[in-house]
Tab-separated table of N, CA and C in Angstrom:
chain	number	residue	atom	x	y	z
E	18	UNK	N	43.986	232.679	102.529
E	18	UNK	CA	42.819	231.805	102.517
E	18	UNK	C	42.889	230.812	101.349
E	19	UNK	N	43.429	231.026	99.934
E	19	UNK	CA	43.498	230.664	98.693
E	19	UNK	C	44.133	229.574	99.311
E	20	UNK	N	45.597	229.982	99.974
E	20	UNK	CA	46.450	229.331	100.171
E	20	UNK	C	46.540	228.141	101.203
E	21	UNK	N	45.312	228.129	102.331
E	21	UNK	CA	44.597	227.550	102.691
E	21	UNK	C	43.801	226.047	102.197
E	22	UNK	N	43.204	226.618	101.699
E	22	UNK	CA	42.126	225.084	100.591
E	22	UNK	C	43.204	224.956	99.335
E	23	UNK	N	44.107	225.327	99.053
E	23	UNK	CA	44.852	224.529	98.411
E	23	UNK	C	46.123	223.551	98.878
E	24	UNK	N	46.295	223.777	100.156
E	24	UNK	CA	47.385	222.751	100.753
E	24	UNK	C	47.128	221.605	101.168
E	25	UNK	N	46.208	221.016	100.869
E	25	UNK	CA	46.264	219.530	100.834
E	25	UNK	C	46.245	218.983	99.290
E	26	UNK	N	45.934	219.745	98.335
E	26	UNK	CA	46.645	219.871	97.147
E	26	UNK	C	47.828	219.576	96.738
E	27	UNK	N	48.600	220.828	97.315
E	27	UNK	CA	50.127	221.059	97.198
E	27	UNK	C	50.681	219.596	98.116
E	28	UNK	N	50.184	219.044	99.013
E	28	UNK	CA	51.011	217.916	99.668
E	28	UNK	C	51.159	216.966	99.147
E	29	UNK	N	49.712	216.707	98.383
E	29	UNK	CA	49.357	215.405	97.220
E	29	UNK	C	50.508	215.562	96.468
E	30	UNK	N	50.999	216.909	95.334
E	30	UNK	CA	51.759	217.049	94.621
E	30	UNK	C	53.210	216.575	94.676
E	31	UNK	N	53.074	217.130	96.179
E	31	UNK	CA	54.984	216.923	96.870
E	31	UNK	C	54.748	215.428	97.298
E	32	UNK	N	53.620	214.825	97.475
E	32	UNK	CA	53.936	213.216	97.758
E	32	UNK	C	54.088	212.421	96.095
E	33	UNK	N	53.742	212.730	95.519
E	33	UNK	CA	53.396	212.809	94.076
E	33	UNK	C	54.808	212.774	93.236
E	34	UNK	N	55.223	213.664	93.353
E	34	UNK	CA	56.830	214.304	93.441
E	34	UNK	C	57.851	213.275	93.521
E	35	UNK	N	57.422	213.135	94.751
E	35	UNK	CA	58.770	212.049	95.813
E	35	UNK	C	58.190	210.477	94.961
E	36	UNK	N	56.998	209.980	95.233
E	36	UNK	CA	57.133	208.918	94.967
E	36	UNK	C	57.096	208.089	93.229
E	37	UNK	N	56.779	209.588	92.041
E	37	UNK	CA	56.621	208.997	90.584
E	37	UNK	C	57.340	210.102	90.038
E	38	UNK	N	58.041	210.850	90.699
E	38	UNK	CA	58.612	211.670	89.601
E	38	UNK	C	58.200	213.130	89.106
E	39	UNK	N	59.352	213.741	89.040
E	39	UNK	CA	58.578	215.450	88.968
E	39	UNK	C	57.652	215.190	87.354
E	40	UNK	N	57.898	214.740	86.572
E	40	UNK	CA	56.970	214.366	85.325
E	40	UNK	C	55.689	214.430	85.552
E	41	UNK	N	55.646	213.656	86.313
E	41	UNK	CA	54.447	212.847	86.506
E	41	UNK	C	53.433	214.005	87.725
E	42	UNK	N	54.715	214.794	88.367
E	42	UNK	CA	53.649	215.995	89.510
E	42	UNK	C	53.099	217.371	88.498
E	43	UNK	N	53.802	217.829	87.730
E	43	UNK	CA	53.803	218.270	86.554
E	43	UNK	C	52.322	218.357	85.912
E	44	UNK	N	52.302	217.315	85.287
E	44	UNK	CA	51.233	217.164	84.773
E	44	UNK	C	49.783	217.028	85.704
E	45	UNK	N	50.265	216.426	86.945
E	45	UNK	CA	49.095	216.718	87.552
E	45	UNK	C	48.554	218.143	87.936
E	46	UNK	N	49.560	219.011	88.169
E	46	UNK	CA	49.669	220.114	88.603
E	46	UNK	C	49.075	220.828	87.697
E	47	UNK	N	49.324	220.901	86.238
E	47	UNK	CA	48.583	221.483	84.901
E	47	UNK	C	47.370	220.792	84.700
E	48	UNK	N	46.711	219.262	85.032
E	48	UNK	CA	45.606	219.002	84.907
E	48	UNK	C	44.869	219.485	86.089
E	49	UNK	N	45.209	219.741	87.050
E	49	UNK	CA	44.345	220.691	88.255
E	49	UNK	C	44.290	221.583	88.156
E	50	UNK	N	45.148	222.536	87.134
E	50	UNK	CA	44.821	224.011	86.744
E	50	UNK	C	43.882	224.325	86.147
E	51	UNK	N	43.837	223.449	85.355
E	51	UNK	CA	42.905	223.340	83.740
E	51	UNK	C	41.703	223.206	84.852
E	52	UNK	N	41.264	221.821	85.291
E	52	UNK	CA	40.314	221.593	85.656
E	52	UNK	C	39.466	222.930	86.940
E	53	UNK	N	40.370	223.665	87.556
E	53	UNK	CA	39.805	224.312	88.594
E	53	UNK	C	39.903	225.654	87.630
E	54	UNK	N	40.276	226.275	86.589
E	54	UNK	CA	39.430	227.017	85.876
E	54	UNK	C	38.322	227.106	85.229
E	55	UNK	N	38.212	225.201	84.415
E	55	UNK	CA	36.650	225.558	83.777
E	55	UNK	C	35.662	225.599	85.069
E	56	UNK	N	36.532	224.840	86.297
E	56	UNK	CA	35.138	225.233	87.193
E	56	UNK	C	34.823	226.819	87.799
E	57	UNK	N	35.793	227.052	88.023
E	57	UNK	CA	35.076	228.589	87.959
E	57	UNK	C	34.542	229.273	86.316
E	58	UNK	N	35.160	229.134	85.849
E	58	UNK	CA	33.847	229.424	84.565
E	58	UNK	C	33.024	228.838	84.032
E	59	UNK	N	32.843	227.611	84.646
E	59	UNK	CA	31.558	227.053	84.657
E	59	UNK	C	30.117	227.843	86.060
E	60	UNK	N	31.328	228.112	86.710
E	60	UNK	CA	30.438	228.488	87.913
E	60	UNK	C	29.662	229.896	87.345
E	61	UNK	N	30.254	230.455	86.874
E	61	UNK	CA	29.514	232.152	86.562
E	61	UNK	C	28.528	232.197	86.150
């Protein structure tokens, strides 16, 4: 299910990837981490 609502995520990333560079998916990938933890601990 997780794995679910996150795959249009993961596609952004792999288009992300292909067209600027694993650098650049990287960091997005760690700023969507960051960001979808404080929201669950914002949520509690």
């Amino acid at each position: 299910m997780v794995f679910f609502a996150l795959s249009p995520v993961l596609a952004a990333l792999g288009v992300m990837w292909w067209l600027a560079g694993a650098g650049w998916a990287i960091v997005a990938a760690l700023v969507l981490v960051v960001v979808g933890g404080a929201m669950i601990v914002l949520k509690r």
